[in-house]
Short mmCIF file of C-alpha atoms and ligand atoms in Angstrom, two decimals:
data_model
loop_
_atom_site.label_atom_id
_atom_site.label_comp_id
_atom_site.label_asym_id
_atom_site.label_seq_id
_atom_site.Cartn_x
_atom_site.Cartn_y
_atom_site.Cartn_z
CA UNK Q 298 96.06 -30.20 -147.83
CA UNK Q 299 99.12 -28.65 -149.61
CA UNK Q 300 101.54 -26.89 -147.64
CA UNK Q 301 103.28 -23.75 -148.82
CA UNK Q 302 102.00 -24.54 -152.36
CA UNK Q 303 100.65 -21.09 -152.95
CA UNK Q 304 101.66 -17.62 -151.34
CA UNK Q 305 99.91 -15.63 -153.87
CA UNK Q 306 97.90 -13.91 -150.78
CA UNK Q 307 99.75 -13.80 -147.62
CA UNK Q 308 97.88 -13.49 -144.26
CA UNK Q 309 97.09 -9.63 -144.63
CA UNK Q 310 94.85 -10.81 -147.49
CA UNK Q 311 92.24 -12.65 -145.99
CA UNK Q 312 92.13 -10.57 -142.97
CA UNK Q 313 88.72 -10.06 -142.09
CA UNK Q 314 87.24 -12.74 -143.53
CA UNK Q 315 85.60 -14.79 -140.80
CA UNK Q 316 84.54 -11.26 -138.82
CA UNK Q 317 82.55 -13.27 -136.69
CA UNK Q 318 79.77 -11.81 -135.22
CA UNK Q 319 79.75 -13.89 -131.78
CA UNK Q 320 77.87 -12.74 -128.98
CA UNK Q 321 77.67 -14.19 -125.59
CA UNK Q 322 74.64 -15.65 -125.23
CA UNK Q 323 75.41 -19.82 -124.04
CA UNK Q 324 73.02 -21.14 -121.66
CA UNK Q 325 69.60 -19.74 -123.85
CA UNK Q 326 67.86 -23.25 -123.04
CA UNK Q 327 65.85 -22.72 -126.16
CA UNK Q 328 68.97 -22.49 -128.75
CA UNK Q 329 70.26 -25.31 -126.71
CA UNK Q 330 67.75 -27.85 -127.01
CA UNK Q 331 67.35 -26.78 -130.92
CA UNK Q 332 70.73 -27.60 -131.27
CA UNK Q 333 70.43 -30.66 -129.95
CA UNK Q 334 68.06 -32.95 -132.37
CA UNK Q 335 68.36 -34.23 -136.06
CA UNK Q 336 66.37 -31.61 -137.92
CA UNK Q 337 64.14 -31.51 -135.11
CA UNK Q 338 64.09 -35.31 -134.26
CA UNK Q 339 64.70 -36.73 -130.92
CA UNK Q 340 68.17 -38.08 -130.36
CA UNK Q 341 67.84 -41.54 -129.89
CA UNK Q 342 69.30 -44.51 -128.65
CA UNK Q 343 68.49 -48.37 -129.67
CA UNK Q 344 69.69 -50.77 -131.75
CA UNK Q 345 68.33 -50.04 -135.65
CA UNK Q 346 67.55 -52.99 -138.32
CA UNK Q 347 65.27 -55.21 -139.21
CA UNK Q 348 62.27 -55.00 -136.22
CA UNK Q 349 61.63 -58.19 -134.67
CA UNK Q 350 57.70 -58.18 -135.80
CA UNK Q 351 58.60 -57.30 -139.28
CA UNK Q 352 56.44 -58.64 -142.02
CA UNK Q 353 57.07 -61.66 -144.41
CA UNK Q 354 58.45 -59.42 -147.61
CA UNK Q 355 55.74 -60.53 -150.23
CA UNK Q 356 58.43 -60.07 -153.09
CA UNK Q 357 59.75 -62.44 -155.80
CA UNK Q 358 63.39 -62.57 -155.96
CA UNK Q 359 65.31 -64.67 -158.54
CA UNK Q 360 68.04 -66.51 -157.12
CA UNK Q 361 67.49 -65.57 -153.15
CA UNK Q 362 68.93 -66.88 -150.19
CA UNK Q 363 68.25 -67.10 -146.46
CA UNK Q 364 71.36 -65.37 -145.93
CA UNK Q 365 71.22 -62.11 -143.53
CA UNK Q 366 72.26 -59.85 -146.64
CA UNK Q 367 69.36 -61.09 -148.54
CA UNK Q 368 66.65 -60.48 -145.24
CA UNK Q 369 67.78 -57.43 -144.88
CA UNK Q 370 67.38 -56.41 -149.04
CA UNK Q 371 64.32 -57.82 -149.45
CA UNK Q 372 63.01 -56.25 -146.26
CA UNK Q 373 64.22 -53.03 -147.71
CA UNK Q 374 62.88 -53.02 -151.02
CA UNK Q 375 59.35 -54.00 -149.79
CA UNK Q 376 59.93 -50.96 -147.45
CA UNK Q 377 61.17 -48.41 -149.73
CA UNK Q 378 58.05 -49.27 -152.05
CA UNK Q 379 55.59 -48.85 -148.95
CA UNK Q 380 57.08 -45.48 -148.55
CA UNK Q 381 56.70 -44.36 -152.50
CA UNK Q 382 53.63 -45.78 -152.85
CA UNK Q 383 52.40 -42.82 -150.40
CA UNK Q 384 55.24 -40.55 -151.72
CA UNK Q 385 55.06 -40.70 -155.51
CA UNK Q 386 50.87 -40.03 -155.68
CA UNK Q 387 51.21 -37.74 -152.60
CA UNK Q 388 53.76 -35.37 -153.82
CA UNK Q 389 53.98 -35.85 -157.12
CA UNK Q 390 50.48 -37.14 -158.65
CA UNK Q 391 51.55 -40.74 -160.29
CA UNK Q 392 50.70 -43.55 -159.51
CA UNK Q 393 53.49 -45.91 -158.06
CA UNK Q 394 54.62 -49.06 -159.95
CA UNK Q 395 56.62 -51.67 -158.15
CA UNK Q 396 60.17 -52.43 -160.39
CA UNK Q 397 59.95 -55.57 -162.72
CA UNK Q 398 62.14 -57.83 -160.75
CA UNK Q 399 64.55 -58.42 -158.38
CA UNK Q 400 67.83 -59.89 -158.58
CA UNK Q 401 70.13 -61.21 -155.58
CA UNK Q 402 73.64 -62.97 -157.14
CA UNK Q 403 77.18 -63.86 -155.85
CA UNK Q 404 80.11 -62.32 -157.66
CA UNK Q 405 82.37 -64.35 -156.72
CA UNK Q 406 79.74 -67.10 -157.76
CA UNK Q 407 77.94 -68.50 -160.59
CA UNK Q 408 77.31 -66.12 -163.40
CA UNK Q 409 73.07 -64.43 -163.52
CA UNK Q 410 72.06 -61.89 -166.20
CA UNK Q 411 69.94 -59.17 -166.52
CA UNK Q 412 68.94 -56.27 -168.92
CA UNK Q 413 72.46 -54.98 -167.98
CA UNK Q 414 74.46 -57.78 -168.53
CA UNK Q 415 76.73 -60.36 -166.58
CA UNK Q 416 76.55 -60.45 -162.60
CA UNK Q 417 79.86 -62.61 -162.45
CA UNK Q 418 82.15 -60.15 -160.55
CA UNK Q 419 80.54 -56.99 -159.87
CA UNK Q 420 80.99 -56.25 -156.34
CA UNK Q 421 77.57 -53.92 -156.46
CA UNK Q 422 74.20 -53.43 -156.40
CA UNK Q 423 72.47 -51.23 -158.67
CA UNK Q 424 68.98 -50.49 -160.40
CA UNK Q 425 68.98 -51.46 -164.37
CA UNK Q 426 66.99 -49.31 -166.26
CA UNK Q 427 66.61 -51.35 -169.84
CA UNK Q 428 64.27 -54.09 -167.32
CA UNK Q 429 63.60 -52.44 -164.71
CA UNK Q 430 65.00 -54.40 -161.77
CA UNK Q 431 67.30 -53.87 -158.75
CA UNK Q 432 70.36 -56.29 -158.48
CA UNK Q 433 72.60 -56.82 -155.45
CA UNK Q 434 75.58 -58.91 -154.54
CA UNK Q 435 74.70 -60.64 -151.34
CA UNK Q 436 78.32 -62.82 -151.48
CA UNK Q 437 80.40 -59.97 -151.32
CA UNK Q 438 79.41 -56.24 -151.02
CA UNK Q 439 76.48 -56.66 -148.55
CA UNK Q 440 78.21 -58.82 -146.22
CA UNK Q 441 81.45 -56.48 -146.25
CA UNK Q 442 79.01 -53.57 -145.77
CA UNK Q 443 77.16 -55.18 -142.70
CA UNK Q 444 80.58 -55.50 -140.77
CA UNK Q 445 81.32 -52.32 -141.21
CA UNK Q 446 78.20 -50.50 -140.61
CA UNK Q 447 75.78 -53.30 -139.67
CA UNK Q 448 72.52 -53.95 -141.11
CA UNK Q 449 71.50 -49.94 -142.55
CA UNK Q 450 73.96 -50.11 -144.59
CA UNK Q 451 71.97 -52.25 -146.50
CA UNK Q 452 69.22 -50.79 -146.15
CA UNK Q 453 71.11 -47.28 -147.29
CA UNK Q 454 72.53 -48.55 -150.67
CA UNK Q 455 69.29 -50.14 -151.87
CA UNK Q 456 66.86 -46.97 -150.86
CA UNK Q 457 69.52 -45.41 -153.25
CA UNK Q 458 69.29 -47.66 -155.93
CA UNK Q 459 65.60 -47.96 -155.40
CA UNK Q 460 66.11 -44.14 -155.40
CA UNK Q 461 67.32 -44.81 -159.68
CA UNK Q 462 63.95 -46.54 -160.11
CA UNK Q 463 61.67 -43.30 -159.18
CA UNK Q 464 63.84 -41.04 -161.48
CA UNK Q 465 62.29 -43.70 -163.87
CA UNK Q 466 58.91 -43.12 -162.93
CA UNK Q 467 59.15 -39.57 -162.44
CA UNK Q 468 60.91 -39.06 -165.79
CA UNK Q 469 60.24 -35.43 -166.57
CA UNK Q 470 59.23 -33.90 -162.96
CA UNK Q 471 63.04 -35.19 -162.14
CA UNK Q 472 64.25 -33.46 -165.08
CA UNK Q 473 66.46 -36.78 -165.90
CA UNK Q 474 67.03 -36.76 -169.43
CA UNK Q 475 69.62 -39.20 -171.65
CA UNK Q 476 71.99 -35.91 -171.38
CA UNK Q 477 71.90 -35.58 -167.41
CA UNK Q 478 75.09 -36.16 -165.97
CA UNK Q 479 75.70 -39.14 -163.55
CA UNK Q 480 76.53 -36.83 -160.58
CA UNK Q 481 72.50 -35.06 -160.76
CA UNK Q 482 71.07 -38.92 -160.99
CA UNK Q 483 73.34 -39.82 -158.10
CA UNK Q 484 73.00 -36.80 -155.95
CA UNK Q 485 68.72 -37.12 -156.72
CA UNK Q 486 69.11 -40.87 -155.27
CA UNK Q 487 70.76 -40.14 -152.23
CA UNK Q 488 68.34 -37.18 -151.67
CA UNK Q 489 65.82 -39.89 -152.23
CA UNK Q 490 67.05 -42.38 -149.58
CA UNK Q 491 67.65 -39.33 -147.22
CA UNK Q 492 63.41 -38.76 -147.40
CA UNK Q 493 63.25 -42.58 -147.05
CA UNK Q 494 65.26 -42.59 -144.00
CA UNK Q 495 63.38 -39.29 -142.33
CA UNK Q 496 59.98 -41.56 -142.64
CA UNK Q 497 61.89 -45.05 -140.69
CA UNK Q 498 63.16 -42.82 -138.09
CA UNK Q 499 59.86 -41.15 -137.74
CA UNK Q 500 58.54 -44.60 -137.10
CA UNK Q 501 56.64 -45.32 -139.65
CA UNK Q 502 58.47 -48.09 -141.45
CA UNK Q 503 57.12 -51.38 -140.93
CA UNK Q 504 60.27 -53.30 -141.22
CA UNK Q 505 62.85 -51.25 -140.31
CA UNK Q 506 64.34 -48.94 -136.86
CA UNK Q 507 66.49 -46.65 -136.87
CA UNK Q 508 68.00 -44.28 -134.36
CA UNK Q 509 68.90 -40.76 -134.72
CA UNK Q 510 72.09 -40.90 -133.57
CA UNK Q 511 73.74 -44.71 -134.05
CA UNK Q 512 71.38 -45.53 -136.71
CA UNK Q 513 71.79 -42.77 -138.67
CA UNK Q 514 75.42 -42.64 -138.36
CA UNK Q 515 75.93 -45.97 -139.45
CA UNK Q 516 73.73 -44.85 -142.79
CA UNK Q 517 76.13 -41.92 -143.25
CA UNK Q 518 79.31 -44.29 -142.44
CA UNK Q 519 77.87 -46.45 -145.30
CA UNK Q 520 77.42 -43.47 -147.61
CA UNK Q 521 81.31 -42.19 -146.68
CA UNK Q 522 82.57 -45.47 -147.80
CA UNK Q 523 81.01 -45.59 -151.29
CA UNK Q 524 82.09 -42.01 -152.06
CA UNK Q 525 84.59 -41.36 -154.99
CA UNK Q 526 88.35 -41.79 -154.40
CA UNK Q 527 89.81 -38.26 -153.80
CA UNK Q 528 90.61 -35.97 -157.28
CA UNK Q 529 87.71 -37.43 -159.03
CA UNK Q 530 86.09 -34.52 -161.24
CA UNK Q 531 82.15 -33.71 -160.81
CA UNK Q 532 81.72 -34.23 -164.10
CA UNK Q 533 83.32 -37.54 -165.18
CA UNK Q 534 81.04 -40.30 -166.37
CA UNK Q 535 81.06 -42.31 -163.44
CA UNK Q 536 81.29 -40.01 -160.67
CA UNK Q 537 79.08 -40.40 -157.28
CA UNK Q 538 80.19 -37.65 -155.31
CA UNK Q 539 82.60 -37.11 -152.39
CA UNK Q 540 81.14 -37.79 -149.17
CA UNK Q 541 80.70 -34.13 -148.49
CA UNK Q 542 78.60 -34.04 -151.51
CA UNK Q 543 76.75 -37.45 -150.98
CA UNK Q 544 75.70 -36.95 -147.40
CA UNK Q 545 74.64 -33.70 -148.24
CA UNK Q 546 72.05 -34.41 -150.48
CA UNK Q 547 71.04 -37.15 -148.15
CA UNK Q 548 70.35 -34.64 -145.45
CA UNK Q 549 68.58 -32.64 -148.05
CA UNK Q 550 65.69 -35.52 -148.61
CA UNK Q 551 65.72 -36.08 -144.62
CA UNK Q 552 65.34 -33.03 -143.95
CA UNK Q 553 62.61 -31.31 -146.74
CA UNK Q 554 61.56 -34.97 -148.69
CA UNK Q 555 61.12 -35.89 -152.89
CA UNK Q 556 59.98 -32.73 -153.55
CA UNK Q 557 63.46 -31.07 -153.33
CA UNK Q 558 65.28 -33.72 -154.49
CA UNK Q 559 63.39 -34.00 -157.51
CA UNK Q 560 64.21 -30.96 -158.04
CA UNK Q 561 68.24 -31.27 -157.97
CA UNK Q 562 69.72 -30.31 -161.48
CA UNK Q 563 73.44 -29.51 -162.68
CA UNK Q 564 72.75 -25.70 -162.40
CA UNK Q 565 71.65 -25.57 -159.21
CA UNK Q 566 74.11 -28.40 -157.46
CA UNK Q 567 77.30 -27.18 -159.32
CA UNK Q 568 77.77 -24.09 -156.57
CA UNK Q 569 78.04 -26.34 -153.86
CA UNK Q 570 79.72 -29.52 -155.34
CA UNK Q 571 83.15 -29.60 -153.88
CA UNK Q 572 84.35 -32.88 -156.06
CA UNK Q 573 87.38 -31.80 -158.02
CA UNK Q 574 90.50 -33.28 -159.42
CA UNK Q 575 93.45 -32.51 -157.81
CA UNK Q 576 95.22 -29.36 -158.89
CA UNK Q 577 98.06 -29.89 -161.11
CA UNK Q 578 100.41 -28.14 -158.57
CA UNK Q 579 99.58 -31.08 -156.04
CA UNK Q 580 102.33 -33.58 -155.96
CA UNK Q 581 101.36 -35.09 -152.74
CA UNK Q 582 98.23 -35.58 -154.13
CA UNK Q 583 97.13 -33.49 -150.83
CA UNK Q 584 98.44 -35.30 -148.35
CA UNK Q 585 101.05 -33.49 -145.86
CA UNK Q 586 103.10 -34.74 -142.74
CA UNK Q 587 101.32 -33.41 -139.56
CA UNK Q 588 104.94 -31.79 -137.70
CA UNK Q 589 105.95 -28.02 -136.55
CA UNK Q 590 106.26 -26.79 -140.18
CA UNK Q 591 102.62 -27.96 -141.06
CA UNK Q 592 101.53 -27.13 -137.78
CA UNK Q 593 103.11 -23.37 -137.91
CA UNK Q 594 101.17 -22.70 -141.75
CA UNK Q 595 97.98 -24.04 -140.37
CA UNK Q 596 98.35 -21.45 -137.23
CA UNK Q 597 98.73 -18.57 -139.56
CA UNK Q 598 95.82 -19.77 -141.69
CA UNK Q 599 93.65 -20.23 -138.56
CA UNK Q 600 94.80 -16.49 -137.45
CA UNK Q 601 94.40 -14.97 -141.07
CA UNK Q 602 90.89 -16.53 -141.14
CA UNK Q 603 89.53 -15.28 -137.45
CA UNK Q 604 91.46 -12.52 -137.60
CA UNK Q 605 88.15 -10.22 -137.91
CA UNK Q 606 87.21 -11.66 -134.27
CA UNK Q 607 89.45 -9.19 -132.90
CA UNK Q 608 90.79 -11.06 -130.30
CA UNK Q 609 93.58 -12.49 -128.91
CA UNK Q 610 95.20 -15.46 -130.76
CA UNK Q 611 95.42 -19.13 -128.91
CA UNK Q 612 98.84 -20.31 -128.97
CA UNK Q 613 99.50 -23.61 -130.32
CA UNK Q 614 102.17 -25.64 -128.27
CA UNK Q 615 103.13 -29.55 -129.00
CA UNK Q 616 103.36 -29.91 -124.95
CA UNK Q 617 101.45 -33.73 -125.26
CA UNK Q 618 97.68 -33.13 -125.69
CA UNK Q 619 96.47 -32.22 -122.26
CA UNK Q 620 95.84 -28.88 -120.46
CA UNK Q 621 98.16 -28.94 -116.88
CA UNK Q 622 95.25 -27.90 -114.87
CA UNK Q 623 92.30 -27.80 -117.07
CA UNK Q 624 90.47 -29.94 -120.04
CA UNK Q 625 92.17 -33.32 -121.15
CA UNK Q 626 91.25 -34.10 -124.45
CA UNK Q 627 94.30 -35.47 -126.19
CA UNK Q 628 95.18 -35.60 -128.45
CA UNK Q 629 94.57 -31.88 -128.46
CA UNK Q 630 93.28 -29.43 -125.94
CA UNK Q 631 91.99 -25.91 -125.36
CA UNK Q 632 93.39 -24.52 -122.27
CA UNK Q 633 90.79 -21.52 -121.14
CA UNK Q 634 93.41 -20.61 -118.60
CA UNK Q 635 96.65 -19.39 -120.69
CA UNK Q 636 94.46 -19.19 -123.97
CA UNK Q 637 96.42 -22.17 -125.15
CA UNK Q 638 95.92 -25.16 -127.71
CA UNK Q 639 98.12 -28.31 -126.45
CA UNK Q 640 99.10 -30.91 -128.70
CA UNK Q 641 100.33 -34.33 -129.04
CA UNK Q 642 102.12 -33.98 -132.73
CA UNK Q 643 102.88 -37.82 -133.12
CA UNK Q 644 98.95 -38.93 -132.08
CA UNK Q 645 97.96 -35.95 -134.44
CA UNK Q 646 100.69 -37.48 -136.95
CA UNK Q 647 99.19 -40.94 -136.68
CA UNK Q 648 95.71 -39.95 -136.98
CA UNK Q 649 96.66 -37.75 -140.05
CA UNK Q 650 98.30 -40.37 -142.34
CA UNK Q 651 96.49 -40.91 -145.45
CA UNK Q 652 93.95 -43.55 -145.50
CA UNK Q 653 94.49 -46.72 -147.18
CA UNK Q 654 91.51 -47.24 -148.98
CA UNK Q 655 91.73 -50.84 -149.71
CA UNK Q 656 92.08 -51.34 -146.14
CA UNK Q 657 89.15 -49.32 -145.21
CA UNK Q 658 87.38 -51.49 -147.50
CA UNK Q 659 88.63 -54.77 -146.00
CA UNK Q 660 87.82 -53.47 -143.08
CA UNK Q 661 90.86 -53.37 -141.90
CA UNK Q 662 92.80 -50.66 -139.91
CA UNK Q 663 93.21 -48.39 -142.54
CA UNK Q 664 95.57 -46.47 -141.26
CA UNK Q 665 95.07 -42.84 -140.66
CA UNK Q 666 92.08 -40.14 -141.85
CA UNK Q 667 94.19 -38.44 -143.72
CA UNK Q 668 96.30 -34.54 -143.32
CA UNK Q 669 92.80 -32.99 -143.14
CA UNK Q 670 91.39 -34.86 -140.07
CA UNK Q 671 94.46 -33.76 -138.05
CA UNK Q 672 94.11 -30.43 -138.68
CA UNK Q 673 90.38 -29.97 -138.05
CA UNK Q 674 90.97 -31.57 -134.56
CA UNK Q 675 93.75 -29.15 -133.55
CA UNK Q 676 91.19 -26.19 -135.69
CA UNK Q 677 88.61 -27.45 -133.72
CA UNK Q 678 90.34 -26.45 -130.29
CA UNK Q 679 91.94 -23.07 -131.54
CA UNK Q 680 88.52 -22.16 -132.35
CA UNK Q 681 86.95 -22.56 -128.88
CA UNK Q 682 89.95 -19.82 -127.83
CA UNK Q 683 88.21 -17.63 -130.16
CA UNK Q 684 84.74 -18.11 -129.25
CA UNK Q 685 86.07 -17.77 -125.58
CA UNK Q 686 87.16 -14.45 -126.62
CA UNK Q 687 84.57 -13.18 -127.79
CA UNK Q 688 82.77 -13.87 -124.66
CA UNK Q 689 81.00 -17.12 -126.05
CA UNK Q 690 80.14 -20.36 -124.13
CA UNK Q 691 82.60 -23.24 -124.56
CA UNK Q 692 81.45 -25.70 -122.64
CA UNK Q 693 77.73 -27.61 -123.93
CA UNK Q 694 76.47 -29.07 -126.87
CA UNK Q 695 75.54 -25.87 -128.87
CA UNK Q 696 79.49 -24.58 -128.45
CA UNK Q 697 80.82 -28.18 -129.58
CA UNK Q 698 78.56 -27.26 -132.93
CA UNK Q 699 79.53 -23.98 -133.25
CA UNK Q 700 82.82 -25.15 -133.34
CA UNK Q 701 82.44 -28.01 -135.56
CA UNK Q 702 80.61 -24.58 -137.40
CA UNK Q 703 83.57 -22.46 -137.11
CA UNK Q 704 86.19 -24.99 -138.28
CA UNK Q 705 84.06 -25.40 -141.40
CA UNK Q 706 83.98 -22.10 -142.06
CA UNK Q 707 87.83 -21.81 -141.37
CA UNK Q 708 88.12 -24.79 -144.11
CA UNK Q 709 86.09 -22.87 -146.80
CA UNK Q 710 88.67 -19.81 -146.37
CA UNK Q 711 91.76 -22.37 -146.40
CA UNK Q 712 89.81 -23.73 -149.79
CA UNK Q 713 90.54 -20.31 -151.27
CA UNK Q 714 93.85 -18.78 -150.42
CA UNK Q 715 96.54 -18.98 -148.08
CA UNK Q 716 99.54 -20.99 -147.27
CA UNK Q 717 97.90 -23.70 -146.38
CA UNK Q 718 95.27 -24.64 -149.25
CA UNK Q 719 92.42 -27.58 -148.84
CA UNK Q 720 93.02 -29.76 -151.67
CA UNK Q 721 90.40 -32.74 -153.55
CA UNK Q 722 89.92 -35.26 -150.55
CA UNK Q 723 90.24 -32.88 -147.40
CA UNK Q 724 86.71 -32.24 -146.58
CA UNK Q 725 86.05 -36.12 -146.69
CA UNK Q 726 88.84 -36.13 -144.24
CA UNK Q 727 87.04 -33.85 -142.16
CA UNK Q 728 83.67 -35.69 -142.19
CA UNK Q 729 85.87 -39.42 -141.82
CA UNK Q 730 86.82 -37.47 -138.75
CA UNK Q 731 83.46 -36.32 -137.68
CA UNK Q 732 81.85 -39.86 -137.98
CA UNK Q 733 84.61 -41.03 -135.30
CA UNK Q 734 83.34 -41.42 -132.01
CA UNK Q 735 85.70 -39.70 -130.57
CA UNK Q 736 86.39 -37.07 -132.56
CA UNK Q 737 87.39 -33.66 -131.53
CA UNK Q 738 85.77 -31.32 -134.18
CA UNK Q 739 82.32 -30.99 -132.97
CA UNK Q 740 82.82 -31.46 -129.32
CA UNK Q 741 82.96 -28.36 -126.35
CA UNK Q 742 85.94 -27.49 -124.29
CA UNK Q 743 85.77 -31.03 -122.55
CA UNK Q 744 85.59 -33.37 -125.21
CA UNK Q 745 81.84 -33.70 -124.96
CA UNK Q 746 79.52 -33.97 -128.41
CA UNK Q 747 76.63 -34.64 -129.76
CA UNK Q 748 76.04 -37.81 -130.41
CA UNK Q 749 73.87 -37.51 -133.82
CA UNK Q 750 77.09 -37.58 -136.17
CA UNK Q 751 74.17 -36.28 -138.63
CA UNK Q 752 74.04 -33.10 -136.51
CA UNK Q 753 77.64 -32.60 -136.04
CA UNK Q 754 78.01 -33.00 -139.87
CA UNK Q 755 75.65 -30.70 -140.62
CA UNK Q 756 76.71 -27.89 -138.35
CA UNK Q 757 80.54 -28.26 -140.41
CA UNK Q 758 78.64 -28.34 -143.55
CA UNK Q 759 76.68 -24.74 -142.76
CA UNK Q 760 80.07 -23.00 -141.44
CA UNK Q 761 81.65 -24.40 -145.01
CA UNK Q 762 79.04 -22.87 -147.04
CA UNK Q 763 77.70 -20.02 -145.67
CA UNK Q 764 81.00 -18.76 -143.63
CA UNK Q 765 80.71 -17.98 -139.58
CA UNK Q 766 77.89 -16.09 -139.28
CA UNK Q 767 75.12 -18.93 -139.01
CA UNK Q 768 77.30 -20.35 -136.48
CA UNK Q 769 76.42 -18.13 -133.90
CA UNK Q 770 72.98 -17.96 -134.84
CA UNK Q 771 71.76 -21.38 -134.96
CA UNK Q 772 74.13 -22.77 -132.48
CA UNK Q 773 73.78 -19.25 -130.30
ZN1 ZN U 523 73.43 -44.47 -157.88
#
């Protein structure tokens, strides 16, 4: 975020702007269990990978191992080509063609080739369109991957690249022509693994399980790690999209299948893209100190932007994260009884450092989630005094999305104007945070969320797109 960057509109100027239109109506069991599923789905609870009875891949693979990275690729291409093979002639009328080969190298080992070029190095895997194979390095990237996330994430970056291969064979019902910029292909892929995944976790994959709420959040970890360093612009060559955008149009393909993403072209992605570089005016290159200063412009953005609620205000006090007689979620907490929002500044400092991506790649602690994480979590809490206000429930699953909702839709006004301005990187922040376990954003007045990180995304995503309205209706 940048702090006291811009004042061209002061508070007064945005009042109004989240009138929500809460009602009290908690405890409707129907809007409760709704809210509670992946698009409908169960939320489950087992270990996902590779299923114990899984076939014998019948695939040729030049230079493959018996190494877990290569199981679990093989496995995955033989699935994702089950799954087109009834895809492709079901919803699109051709025929499906497996790819021409298959390619499984170490880059920091001996040197392969294929139709696009030298292996030696390149810490990827990818789909090659001049021979038509998928290539992945099993010595380096998989492995890393598969300690991070475990085994989907293996299973997520090849039903992506695999994803390159139908654009291929769809060629014009994709729309992918030589002039399409990398960010449609890209955001078509991961649509394409997203109607992959909805078919595994409906349980009809023969080689792979995955759960709705650990399985698919390890998918969506993966996809967070492989987004675009923050700044990147939408339309340079090589960009892949922020998180935001990539798990987006991954839950687009779980949740309506090929048909939509096939569908996915510049004009009608652009609206909704948020990758941008950062803006000139950015020194910090968006990243701001969590203390009282930052602390004070985020409470006047949060009171500009649910100002239309007409009620009372939360207070925000740095008085160590835990309600004196009342919830205990540090490090921040709503306190129903004096309308209050405690904090613990240096947990919220720590947890607000900028990330240190090489770190996060290594695996290792990399060091905070950045400005925007902090923020959300104490957002997160000042919301639930609002939605208490306004005579709302505060303490089940629906109210921890609402609020994950709300803060969303607080972040989409903060994108625009105020003192306090989202900058290129902040709503990866937000969704870094989300994917925690123990993150605040989505959860009710006592810490308490649902466990799909898929649905908690999802409900931050609607409140950042379409403002606070559909918060209260789908999460009622
Ligand atoms: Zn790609």
């Amino acid at each position: 975020m940048r702090a006291g960057a811009a004042r061209r509109l002061g508070a007064a100027g945005i009042a109004g702007v989240l009138a929500l239109g809460l009602v009290a109506c908690g405890g409707k069991s129907e809007s409760s269990t709704a809210a509670a599923t992946v698009d409908g789905l169960p939320i489950t609870h087992f270990d996902s990978g590779l299923k114990q009875n899984a076939p014998a891949p019948n695939l040729d693979v030049t230079n493959v191992s018996d190494d877990e990275a290569d199981k679990l690729a093989t496995a995955t291409i033989a699935d994702v080509e089950a799954y087109w093979g009834e895809q492709l002639p079901a919803d699109f009328g051709v025929q499906f063609e497996p790819v021409k080969s298959l390619l499984s190298y170490e880059s920091d080992g001996p040197n392969q080739e294929n139709g696009c070029g030298d292996t030696k190095k390149n810490v990827n895997a990818f789909y090659c369109g001049a021979d038509d194979s998928v290539a992945w390095d099993r010595s380096v990237l998989l492995p890393t991957m598969i300690q991070q996330f475990g085994p989907l994430s293996v299973v997520t970056v090849l039903a992506h690249e695999f994803g390159h291969a139908v654009q291929y064979r769809l060629k014009d019902q994709a729309g992918i022509t030589k002039a399409t910029p990398t960010i449609v292909k890209e955001q078509q892929a991961d649509c394409f693994a997203g109607g992959y995944y909805r078919w595994v976790a409906e349980g009809k994959s023969q080689y792979f399980n995955v759960s709705t709420a650990e399985g698919l959040n390890s998918a969506l970890s993966s996809l967070f790690l492989v987004r675009d360093s923050a700044g990147t612009s939408a339309t340079d060559q090589q960009a892949h999209g922020t998180a935001f955008d990539r798990i987006f149009a991954f839950q687009l393909g779980f949740e309506k299948g090929p048909k939509d993403c096939a569908a996915l072209n510049m004009q009608n992605i652009q609206p909704r893209l948020t990758e941008r570089p950062f803006d000139q005016k950015d020194k910090s290159n968006g990243d701001t100190t969590i203390d009282d200063d930052s602390v004070a412009a985020l409470k006047e953005s949060l009171d500009a932007a649910f100002q239309g609620a007409n009620v009372t205000a939360p207070r925000i006090t740095d008085d160590g994260g835990s309600c004196p007689s009342g919830p205990a979620t540090p490090p921040a907490s709503y306190c129903p009884g004096d309308n209050s929002v405690t904090i613990d500044l240096p947990a919220l400092a720590a947890l607000g450092k900028p990330v240190d991506s090489e770190a996060e790649w290594n695996g290792d602690d990399s060091g905070g989630h950045g400005d925007f994480a902090a923020f959300s979590e104490i957002a997160s809490r000042y919301t639930l005094g609002i939605q208490k206000g306004v005579g709302a429930s505060i303490d089940n699953a629906n109210a921890g999305l609402r609020t994950a909702c709300l803060v969303g839709a607080w972040a989409a006004v903060a994108s625009k104007r105020g003192k306090l301005r989202l900058s290129a990187g902040d709503l990866d922040e937000a969704i870094s945070d989300l994917l925690r376990p123990d993150s605040l954003v989505a959860a009710d007045v006592n810490g308490k969320r649902v466990d799909a990180g898929f649905t908690r995304v999802e409900a931050m995503r609607t409140g950042y797109l379409q403002g606070s309205t559909p918060c209260t209706q789908q999460y009622g």
